[in-house]
Coordinates of N, CA, C and O in Angstrom, one line a residue:
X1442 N -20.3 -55.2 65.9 CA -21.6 -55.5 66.4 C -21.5 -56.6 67.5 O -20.8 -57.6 67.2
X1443 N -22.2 -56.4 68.6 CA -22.6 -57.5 69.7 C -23.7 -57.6 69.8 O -24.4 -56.6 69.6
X1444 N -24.4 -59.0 70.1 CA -24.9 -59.8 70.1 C -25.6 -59.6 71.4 O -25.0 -60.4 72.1
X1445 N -26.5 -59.1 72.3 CA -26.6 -58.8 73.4 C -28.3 -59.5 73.8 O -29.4 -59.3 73.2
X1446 N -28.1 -60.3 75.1 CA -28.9 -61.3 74.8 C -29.6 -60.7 76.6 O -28.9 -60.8 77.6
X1447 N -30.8 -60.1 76.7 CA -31.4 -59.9 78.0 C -32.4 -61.5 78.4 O -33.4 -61.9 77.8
X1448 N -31.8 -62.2 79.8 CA -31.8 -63.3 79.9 C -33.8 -63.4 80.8 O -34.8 -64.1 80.4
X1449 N -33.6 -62.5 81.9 CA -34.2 -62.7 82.9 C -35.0 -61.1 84.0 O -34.1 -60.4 83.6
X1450 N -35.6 -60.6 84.5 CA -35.8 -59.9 85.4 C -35.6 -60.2 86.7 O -36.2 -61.1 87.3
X1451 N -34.5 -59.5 87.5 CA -33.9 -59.9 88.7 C -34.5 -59.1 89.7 O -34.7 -59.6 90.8
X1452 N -34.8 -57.7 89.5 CA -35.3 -57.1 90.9 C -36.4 -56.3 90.5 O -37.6 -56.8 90.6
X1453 N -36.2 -55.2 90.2 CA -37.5 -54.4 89.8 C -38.2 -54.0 88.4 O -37.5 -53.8 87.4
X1454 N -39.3 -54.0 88.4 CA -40.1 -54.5 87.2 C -40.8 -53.2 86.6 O -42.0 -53.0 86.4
X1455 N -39.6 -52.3 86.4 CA -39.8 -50.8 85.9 C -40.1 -51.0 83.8 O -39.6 -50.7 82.7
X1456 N -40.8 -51.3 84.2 CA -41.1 -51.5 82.3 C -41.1 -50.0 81.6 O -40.7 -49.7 80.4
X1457 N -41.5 -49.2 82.3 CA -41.3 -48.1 81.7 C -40.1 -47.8 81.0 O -39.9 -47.5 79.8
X1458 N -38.7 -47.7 82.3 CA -37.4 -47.7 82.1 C -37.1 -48.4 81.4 O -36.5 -47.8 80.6
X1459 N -37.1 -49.5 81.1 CA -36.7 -50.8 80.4 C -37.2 -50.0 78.7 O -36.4 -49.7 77.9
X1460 N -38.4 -49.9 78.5 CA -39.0 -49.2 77.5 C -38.3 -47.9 76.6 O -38.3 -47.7 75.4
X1461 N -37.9 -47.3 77.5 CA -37.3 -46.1 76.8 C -35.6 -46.4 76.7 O -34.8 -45.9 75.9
X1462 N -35.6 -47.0 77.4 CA -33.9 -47.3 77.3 C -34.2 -48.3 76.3 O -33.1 -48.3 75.7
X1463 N -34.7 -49.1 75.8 CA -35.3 -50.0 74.1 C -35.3 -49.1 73.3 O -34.6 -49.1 72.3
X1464 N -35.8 -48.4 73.4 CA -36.6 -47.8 72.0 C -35.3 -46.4 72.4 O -34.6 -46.5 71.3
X1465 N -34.8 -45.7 72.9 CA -33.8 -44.6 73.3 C -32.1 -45.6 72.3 O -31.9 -45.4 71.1
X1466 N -31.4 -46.2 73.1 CA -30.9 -46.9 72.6 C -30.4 -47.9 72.0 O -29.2 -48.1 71.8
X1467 N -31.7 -48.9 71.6 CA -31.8 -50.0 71.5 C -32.6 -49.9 69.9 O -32.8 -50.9 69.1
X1468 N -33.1 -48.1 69.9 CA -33.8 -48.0 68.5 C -34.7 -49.1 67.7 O -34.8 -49.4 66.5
X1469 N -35.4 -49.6 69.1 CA -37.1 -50.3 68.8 C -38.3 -49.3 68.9 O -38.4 -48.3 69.6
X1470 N -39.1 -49.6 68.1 CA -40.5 -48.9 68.4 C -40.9 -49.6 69.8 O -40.3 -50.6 70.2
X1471 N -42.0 -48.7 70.6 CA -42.3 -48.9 71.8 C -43.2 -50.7 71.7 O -43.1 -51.5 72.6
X1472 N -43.9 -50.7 70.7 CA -44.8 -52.2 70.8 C -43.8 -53.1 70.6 O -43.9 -54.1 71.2
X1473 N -42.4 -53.1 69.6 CA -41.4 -53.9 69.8 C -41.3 -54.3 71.4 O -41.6 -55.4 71.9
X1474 N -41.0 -53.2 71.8 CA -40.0 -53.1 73.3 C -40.8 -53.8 73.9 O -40.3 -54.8 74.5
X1475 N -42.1 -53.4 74.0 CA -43.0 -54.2 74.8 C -43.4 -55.6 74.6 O -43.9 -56.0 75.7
X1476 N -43.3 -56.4 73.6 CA -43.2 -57.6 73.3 C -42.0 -58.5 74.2 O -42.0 -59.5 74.9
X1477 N -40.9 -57.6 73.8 CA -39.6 -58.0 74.1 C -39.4 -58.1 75.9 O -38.6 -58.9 76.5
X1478 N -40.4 -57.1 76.3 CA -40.1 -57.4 77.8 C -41.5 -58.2 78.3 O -41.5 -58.8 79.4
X1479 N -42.4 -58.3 77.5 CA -43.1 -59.5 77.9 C -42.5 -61.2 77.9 O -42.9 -62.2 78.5
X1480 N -41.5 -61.0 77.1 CA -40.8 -62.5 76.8 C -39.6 -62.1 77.7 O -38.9 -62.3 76.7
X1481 N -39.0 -61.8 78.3 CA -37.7 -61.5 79.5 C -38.7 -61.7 80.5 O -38.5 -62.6 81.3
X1482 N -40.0 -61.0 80.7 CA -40.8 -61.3 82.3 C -40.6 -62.9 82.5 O -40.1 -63.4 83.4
X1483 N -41.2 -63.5 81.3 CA -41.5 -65.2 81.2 C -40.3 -65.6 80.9 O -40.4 -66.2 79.9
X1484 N -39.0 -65.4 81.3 CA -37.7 -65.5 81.4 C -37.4 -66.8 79.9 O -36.8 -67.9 79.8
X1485 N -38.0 -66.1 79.2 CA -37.8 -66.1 77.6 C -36.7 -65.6 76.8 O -37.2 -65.0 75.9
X1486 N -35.2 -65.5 76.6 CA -34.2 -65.1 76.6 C -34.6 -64.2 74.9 O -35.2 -64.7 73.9
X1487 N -34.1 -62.7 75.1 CA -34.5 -62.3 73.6 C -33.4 -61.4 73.7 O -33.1 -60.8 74.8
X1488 N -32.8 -61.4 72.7 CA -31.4 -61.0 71.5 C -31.7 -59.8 71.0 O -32.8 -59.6 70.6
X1489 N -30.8 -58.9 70.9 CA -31.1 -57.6 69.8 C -29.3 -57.6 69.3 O -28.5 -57.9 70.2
X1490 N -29.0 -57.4 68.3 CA -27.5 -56.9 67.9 C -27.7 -55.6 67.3 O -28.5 -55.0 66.5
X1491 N -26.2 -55.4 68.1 CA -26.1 -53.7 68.2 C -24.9 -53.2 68.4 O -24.2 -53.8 69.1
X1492 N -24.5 -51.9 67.5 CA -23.1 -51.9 67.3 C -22.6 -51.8 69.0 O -23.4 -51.3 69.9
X1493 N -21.3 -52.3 69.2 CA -20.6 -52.3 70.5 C -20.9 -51.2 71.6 O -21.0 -51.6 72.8
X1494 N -21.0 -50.0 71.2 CA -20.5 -48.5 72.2 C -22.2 -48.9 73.0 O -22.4 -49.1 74.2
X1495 N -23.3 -49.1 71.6 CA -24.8 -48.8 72.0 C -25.0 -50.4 73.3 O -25.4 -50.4 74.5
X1496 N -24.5 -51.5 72.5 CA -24.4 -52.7 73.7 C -24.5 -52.7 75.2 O -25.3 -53.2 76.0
X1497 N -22.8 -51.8 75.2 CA -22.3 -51.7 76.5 C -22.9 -50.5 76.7 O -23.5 -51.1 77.6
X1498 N -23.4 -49.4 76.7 CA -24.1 -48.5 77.2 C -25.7 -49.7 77.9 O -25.9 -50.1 79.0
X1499 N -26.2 -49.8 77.0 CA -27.8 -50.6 77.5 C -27.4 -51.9 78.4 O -28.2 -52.3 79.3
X1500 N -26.3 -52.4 78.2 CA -26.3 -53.3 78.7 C -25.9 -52.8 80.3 O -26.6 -53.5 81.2
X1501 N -24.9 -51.7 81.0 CA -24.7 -51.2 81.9 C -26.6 -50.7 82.3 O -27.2 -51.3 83.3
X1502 N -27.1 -50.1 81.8 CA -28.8 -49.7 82.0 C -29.2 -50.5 82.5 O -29.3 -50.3 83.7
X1503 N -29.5 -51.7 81.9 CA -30.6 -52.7 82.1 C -30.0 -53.2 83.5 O -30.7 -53.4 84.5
X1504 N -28.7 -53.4 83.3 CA -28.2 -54.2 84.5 C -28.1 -53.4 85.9 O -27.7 -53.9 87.0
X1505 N -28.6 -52.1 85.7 CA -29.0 -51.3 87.0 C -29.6 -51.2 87.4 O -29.6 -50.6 88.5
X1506 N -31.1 -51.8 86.5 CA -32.6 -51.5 86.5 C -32.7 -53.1 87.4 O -33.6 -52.8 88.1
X1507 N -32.4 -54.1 87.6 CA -32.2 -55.5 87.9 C -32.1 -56.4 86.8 O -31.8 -57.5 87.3
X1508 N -32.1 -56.5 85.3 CA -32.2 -57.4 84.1 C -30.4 -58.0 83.7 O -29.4 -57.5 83.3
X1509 N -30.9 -59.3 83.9 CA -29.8 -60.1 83.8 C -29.8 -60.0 82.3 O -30.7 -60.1 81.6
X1510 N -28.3 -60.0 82.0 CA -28.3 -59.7 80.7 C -27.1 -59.9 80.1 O -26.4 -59.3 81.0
X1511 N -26.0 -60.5 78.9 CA -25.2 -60.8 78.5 C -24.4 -60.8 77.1 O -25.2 -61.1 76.1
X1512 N -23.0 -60.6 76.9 CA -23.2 -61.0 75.2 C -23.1 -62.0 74.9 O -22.6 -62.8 75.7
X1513 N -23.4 -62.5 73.9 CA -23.7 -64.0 73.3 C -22.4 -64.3 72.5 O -22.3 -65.4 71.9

């Protein structure tokens, strides 16, 4: 399991994307997800742990979408 910590919003502010790639492999409900990218907009740093393969998959995602993001 990794620790995968989305810090900030760096370029585009596709919430939708961000949304389904949460809830797709990140296996949040959508009002989760949306919470969670309300606190990344206000560069509020929020954590999910998740086994490794799912990590580095979302974590490659987000970081394509602009979301700075890291493991802890």
């Amino acid at each position: 399991m990794k620790k995968l910590t989305f810090h900030s919003w760096e370029t585009c502010k596709s919430q939708e994307r961000f949304i389904l790639l949460l809830c797709h492999l990140g296996g949040l409900r959508v009002a989760r997800a949306r919470v969670l990218i309300q606190h990344v907009l206000a560069q509020q740093p929020q954590t999910l742990e998740l086994p490794d393969k799912v990590a580095a998959e979302l974590r490659a995602q987000a970081e394509a979408i602009g979301i700075a993001c890291a493991y802890e």
